[in-house]
Coordinates of C-alpha atoms and ligand atoms in Angstrom, one line a residue:
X92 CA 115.7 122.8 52.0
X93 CA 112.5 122.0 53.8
X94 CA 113.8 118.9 55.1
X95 CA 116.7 120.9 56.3
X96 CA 114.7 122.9 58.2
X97 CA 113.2 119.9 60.1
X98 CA 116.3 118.6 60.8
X99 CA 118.0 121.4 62.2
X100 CA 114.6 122.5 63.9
X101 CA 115.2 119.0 65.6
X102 CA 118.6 119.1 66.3
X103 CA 118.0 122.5 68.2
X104 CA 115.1 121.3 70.5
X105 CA 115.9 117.2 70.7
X106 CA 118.8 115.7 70.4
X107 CA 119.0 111.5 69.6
X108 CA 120.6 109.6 72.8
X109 CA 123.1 107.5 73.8
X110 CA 125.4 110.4 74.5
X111 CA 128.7 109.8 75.2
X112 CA 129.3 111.2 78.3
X113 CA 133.0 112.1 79.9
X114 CA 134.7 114.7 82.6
X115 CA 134.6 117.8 81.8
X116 CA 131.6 117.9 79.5
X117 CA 130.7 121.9 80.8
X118 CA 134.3 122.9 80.7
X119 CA 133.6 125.5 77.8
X120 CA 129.7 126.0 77.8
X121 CA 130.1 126.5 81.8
X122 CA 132.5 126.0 83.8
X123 CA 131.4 127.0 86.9
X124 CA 128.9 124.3 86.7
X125 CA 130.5 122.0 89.1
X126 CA 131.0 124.2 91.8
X127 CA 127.9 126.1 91.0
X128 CA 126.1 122.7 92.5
X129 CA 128.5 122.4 95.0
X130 CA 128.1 125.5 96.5
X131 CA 124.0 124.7 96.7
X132 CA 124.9 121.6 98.0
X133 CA 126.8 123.0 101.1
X134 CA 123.9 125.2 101.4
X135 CA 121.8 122.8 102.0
X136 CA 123.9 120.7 104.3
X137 CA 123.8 123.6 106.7
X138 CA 119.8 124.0 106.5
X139 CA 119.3 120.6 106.8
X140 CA 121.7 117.8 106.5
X141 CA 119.2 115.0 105.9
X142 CA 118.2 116.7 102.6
X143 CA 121.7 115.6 101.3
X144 CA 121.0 111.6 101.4
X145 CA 117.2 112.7 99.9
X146 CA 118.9 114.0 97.0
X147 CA 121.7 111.3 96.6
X148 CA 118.8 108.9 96.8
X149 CA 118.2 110.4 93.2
X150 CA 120.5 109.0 91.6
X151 CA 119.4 105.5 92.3
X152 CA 115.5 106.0 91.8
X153 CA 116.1 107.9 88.3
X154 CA 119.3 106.2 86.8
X155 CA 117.2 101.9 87.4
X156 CA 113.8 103.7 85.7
X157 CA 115.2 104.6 81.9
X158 CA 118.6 105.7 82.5
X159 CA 119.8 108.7 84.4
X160 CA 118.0 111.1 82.4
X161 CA 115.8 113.3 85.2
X162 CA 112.6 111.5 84.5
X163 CA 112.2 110.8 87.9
X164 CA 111.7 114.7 88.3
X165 CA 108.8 115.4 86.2
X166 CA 105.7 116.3 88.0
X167 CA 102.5 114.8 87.0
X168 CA 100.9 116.0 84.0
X169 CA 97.0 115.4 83.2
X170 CA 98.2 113.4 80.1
X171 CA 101.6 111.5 82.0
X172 CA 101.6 110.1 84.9
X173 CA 105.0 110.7 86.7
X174 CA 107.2 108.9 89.1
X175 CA 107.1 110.5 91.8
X176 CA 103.9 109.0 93.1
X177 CA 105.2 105.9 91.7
X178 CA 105.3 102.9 94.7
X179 CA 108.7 103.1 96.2
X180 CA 108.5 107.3 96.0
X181 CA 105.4 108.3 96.9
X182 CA 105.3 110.0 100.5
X183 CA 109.2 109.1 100.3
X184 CA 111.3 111.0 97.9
X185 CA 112.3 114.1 99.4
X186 CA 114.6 117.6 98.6
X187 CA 113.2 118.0 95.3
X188 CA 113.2 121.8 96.2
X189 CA 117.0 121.4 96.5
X190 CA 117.5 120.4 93.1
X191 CA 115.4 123.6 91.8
X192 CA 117.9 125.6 93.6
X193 CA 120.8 124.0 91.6
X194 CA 119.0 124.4 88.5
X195 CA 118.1 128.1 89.5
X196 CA 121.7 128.8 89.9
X197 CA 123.0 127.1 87.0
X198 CA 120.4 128.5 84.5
X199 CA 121.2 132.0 86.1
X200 CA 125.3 131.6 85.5
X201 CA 124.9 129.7 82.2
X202 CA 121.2 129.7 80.8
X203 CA 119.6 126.2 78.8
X204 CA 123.5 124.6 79.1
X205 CA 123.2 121.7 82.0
X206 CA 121.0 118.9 82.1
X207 CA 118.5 118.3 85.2
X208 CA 120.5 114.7 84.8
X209 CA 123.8 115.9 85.1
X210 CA 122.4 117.7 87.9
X211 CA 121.3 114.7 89.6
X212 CA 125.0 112.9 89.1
X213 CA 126.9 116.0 90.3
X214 CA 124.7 116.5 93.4
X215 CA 124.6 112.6 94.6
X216 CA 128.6 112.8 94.4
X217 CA 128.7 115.9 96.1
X218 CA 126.3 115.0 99.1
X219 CA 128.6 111.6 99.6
X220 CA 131.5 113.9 99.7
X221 CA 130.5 116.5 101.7
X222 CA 129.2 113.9 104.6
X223 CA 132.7 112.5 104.6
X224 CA 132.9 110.1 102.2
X225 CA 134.8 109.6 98.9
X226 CA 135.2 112.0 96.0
X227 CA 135.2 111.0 92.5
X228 CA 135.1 112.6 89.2
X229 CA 131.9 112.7 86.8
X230 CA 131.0 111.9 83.7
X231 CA 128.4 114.6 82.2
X232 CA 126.4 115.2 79.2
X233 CA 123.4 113.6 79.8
X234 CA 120.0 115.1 78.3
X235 CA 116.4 115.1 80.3
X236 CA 114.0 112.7 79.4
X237 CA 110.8 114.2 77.0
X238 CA 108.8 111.4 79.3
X239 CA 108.2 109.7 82.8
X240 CA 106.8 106.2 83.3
X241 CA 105.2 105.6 86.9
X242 CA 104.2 102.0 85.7
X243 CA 107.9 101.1 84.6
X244 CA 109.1 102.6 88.4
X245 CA 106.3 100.4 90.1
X246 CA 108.0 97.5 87.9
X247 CA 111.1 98.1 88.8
X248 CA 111.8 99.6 92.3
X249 CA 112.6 96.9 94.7
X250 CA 111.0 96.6 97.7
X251 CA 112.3 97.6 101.5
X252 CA 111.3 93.7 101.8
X253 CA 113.3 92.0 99.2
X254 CA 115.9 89.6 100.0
X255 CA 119.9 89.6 99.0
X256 CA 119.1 86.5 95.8
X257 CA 116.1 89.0 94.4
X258 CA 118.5 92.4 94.5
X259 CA 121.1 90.2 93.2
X260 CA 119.1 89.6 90.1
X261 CA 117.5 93.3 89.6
X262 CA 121.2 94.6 89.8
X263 CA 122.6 92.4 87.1
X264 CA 120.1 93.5 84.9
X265 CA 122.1 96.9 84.8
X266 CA 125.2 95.0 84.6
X267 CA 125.8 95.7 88.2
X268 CA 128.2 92.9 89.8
X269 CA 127.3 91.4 94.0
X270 CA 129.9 93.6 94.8
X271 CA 128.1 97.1 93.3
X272 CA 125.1 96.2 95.5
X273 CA 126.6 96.1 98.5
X274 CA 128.5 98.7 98.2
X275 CA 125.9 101.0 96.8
X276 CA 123.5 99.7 99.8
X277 CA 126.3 101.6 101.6
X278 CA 124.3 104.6 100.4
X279 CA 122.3 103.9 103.5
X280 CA 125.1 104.9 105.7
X281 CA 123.2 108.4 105.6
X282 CA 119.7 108.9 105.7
X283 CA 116.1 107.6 107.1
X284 CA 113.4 105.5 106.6
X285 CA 110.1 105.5 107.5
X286 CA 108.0 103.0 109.7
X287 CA 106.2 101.9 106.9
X288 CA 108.8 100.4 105.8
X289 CA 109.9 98.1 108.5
X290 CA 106.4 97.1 110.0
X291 CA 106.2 93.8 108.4
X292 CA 109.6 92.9 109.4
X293 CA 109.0 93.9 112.9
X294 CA 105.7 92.4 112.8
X295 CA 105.0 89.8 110.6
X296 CA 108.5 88.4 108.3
X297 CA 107.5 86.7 105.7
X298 CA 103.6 86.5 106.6
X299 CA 104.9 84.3 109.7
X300 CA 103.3 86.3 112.4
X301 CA 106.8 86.9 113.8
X302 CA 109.7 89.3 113.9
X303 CA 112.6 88.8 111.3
X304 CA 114.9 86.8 113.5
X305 CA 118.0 88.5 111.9
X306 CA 117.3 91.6 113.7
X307 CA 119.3 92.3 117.7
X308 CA 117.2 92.0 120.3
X309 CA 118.1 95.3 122.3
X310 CA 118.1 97.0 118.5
X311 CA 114.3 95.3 118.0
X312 CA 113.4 96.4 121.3
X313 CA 114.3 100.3 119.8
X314 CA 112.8 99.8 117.0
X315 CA 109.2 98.4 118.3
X316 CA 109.5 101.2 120.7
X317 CA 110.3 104.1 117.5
X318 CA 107.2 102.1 115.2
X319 CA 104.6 100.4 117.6
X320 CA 101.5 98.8 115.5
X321 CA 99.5 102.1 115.9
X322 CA 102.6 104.3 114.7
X323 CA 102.1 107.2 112.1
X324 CA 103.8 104.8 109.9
X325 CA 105.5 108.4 108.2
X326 CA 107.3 108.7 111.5
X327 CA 111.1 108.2 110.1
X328 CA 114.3 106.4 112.1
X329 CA 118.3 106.3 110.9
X330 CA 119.3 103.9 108.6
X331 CA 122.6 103.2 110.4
X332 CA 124.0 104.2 113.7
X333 CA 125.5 107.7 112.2
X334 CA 123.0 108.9 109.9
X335 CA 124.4 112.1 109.1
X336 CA 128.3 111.2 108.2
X337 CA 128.8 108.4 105.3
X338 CA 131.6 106.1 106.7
X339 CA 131.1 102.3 107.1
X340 CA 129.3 102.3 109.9
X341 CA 126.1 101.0 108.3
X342 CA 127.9 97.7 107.3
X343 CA 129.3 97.1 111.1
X344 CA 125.5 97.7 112.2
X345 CA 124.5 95.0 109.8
X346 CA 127.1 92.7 111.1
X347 CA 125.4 93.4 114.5
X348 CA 121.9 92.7 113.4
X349 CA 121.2 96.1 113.4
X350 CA 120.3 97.2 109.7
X351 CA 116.8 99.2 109.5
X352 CA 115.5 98.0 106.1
X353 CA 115.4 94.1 105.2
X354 CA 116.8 94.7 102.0
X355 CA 120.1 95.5 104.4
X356 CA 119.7 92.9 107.0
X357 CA 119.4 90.3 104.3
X358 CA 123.2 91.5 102.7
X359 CA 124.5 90.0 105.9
X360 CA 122.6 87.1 106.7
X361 CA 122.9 85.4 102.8
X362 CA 126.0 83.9 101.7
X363 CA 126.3 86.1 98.3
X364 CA 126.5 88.9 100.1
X365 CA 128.0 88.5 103.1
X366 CA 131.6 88.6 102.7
X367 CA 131.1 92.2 100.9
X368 CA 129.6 93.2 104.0
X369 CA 132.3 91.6 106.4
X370 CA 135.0 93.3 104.1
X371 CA 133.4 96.7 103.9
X372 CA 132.4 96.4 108.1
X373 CA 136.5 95.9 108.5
X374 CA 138.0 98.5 105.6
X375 CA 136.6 101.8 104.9
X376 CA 138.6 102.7 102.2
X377 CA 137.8 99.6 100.3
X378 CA 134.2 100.3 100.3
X379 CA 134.6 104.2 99.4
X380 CA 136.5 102.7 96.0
X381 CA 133.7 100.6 95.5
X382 CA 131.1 102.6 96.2
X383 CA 132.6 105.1 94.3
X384 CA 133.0 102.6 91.0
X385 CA 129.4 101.2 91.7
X386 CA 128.3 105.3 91.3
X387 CA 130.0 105.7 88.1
X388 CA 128.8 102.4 86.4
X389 CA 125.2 103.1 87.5
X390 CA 125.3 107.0 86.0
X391 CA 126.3 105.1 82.7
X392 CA 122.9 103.6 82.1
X393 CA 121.0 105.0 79.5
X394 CA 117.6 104.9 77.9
X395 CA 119.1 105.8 74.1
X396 CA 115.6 107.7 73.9
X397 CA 115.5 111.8 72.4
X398 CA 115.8 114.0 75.1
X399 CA 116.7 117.9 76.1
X400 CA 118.1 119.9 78.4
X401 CA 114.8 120.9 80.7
X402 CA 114.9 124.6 81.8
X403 CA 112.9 123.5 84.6
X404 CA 113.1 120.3 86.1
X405 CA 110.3 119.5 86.9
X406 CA 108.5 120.0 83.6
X407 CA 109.5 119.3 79.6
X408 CA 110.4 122.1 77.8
X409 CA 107.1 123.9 76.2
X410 CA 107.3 123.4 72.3
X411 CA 107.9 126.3 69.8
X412 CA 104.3 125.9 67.0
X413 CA 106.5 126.3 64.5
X414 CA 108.0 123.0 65.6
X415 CA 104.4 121.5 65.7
X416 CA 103.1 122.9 62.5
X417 CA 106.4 121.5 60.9
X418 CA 106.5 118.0 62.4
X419 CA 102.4 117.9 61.8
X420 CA 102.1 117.8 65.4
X421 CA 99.8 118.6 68.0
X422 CA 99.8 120.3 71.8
X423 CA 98.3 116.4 73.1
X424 CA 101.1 114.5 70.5
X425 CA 103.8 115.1 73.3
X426 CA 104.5 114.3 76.4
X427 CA 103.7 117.2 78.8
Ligands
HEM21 C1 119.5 97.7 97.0 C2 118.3 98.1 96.9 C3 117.7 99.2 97.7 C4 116.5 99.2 98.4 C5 115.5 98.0 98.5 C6 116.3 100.5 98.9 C7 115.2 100.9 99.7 C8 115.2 102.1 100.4 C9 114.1 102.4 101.3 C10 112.9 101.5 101.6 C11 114.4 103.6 101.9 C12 113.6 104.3 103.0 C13 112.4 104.9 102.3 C14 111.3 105.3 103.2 O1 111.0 104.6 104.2 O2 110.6 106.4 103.0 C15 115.6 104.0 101.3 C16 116.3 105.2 101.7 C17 117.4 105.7 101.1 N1 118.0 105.1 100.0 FE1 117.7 103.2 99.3 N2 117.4 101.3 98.6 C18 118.2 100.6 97.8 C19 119.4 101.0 97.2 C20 119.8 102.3 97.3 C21 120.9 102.9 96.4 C22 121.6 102.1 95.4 C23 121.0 104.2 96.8 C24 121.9 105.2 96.3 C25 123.1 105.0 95.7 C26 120.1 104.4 97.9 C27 120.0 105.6 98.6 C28 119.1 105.8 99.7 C29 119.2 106.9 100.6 C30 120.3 108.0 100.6 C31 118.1 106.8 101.5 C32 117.8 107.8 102.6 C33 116.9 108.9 102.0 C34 116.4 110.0 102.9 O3 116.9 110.1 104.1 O4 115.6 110.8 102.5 N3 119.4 103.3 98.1 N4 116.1 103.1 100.4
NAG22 C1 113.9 85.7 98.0 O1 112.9 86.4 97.4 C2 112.3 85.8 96.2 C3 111.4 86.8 95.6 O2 110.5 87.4 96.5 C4 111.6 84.5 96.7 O3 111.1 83.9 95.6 C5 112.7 83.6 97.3 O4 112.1 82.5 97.8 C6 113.4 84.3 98.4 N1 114.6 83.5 98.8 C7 114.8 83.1 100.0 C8 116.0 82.1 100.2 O5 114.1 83.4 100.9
NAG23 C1 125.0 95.1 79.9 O1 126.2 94.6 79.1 C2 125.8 94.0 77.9 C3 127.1 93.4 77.3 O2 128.1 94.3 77.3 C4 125.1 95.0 77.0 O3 124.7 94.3 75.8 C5 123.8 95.5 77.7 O4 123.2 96.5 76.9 C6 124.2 96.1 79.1 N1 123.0 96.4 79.8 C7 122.8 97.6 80.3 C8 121.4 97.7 81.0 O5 123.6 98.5 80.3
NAG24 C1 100.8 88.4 108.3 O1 100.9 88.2 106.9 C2 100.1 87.1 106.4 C3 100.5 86.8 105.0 O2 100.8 88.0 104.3 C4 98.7 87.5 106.5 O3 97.8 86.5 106.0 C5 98.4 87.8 108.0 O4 97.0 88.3 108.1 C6 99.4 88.8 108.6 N1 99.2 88.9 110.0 C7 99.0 90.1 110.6 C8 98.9 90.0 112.1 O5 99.0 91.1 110.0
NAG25 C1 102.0 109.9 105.2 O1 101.7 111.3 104.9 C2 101.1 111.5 103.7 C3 101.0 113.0 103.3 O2 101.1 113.8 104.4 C4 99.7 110.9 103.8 O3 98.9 111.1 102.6 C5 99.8 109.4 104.0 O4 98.6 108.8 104.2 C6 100.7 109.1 105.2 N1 101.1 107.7 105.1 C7 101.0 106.9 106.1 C8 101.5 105.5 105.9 O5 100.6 107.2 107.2

């Protein structure tokens, strides 16, 4: 009986990962959900339409760090130290105020049911659609992460610097072919970036001294004059020509020599990559299928870890002491 207890106890407040995640997970427990995050979504678009790309951005920084499970949006805790200060995030990741406001009105219409993860996967593919790209359907039930690892995002985040062969190899780790990369790089058809990371490509490729030599001319020229050395290195520029609309834009700018980030420039200029690029420059629709594929293969990852649905997303859910008297726990035994 006691054991019982324990195990039902459990059940209620952490459930044992991998889920098995498919369309239509809410359809009973709330089916509103979808369009509950829509509507926020379209919201925000209107306030501010950069805050779209910010959010889609999730998907990518929390799905590569343990599986999509929210972990990226854990604050710091004196005991945990979070992600979001994590290398590539810090002074970076943006809109997180947009994702309270989903979670706000989904708690509101269907209290403790949807998962800050889900969240996360509903909102990226709603900010690609919404910005004129493709539409896809979701796969949901995904729980939140009890945990954040800072040290395991500094690990594995590339850098604005790496080259085509490096995210070649980081991809395939997560089973992602040549073809997902480029096509999720396409993410970068909406969005900005920050000075800080272009300096050393505008500055100093490679420790050479030197601009990369991929880069235009007349586009270097705009972007020494948008970051000169002295620049408040948080001042941000476009990561493709049309910043605010997702279309393939951003792969006929890297064709030009135009691409912001390295990471992009280099999709063109080494053979791997390149033909992606050429076909996705010349065929929309072609890269809207593949980005849209590349989306859904990277929402499958999955850290098989316990996990919950948050009621805030930003912080674990507090634990019950009957829970810790039970388990033999303590306040300090878990992660908050
Ligand atoms: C392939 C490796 C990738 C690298 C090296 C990379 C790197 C970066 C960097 C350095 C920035 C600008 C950050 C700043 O300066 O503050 C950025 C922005 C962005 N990234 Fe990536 N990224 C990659 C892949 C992805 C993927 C797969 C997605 C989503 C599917 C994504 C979505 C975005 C978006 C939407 C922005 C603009 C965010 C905003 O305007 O707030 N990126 N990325
Ligand atoms: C690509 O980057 C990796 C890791 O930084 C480096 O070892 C390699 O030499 C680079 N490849 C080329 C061809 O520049
Ligand atoms: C990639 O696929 C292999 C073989 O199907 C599987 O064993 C592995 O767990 C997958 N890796 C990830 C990160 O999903
Ligand atoms: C350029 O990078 C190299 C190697 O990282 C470094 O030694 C050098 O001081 C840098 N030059 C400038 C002008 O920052
Ligand atoms: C960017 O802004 C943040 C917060 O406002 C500040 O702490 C940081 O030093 C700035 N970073 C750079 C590179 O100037």
């Amino acid at each position: 009986m006691f054991t019982m207890m324990i195990f039902i106890i459990n059940t209620i407040l952490v459930t044992s990962s991998p889920s098995i995640l498919r369309p239509g997970f809410y359809s009973k427990t709330c089916p509103k959900a979808e369009t509950i995050v829509r509507d926020v979504m379209k919201k925000a678009l209107l306030k501010e339409p950069r805050s779209l790309a910010s959010v889609m951005r999730f998907q990518f920084h929390d799905c590569f760090v343990n599986g999509c499970d929210a972990s990226m949006l854990l604050d710091d805790t004196p005991t945990m130290l979070g992600e979001k200060l994590a290398l590539s995030n810090i002074n970076s990741l943006r809109s997180f105020e947009v994702v309270d406001k989903v979670k706000e009105a989904l708690e509101k219409a269907c209290p403790g049911v949807v998962s800050c993860a889900d969240i996360i996967i509903m909102a990226s593919r709603d900010a690609v659609a919404l910005t004129g790209g493709p539409d896809w359907e979701v796969k949901l039930g995904r729980l939140d992460s009890l945990t954040a690892s800072q040290e395991d995002s500094n690990n594995i985040m590339p850098s604005p610097r790496a080259n085509a062969t490096a995210l070649i190899t980081l991809f395939k780790k997560y089973n992602l072919s040549v073809k997902d990369l480029v096509a999720l790089s396409g993410s970068h058809s909406i969005g900005q970036g920050r000075c800080f990371s272009i300096m050393f490509r505008l500055y100093n490729q490679s420790g050479s001294g030197k601009p990369d030599p991929a880069i235009d001319p007349h586009f270097r020229a705009e972007l020494d004059k948008l970051c000169p050395l002295d620049v408040d290195q948080n001042k941000t520029g476009n990561l493709d020509a049309t910043p605010v609309i997702f279309d393939n834009q951003y792969f006929k700018d890297l064709v030009g020599g135009r691409g912001f980030l390295n990471s992009d420039q280099t999709l063109y200029t080494f053979p791997q990559t390149r033909g992606f690029v050429k076909l996705y420059s010349e065929d929309q629709k072609k890269f809207f299928e593949a980005f849209a594929e590349g989306m859904v293969k990277m929402g499958d990852l999955q850290s098989g870890r316990p996990g919950e649905v948050r009621k805030n997303c930003r912080v674990v859910n507090p634990r019950p002491a009957h829970f810790l008297i039970e388990n033999n726990l303590q306040d300090s035994d878990l992660p908050m």
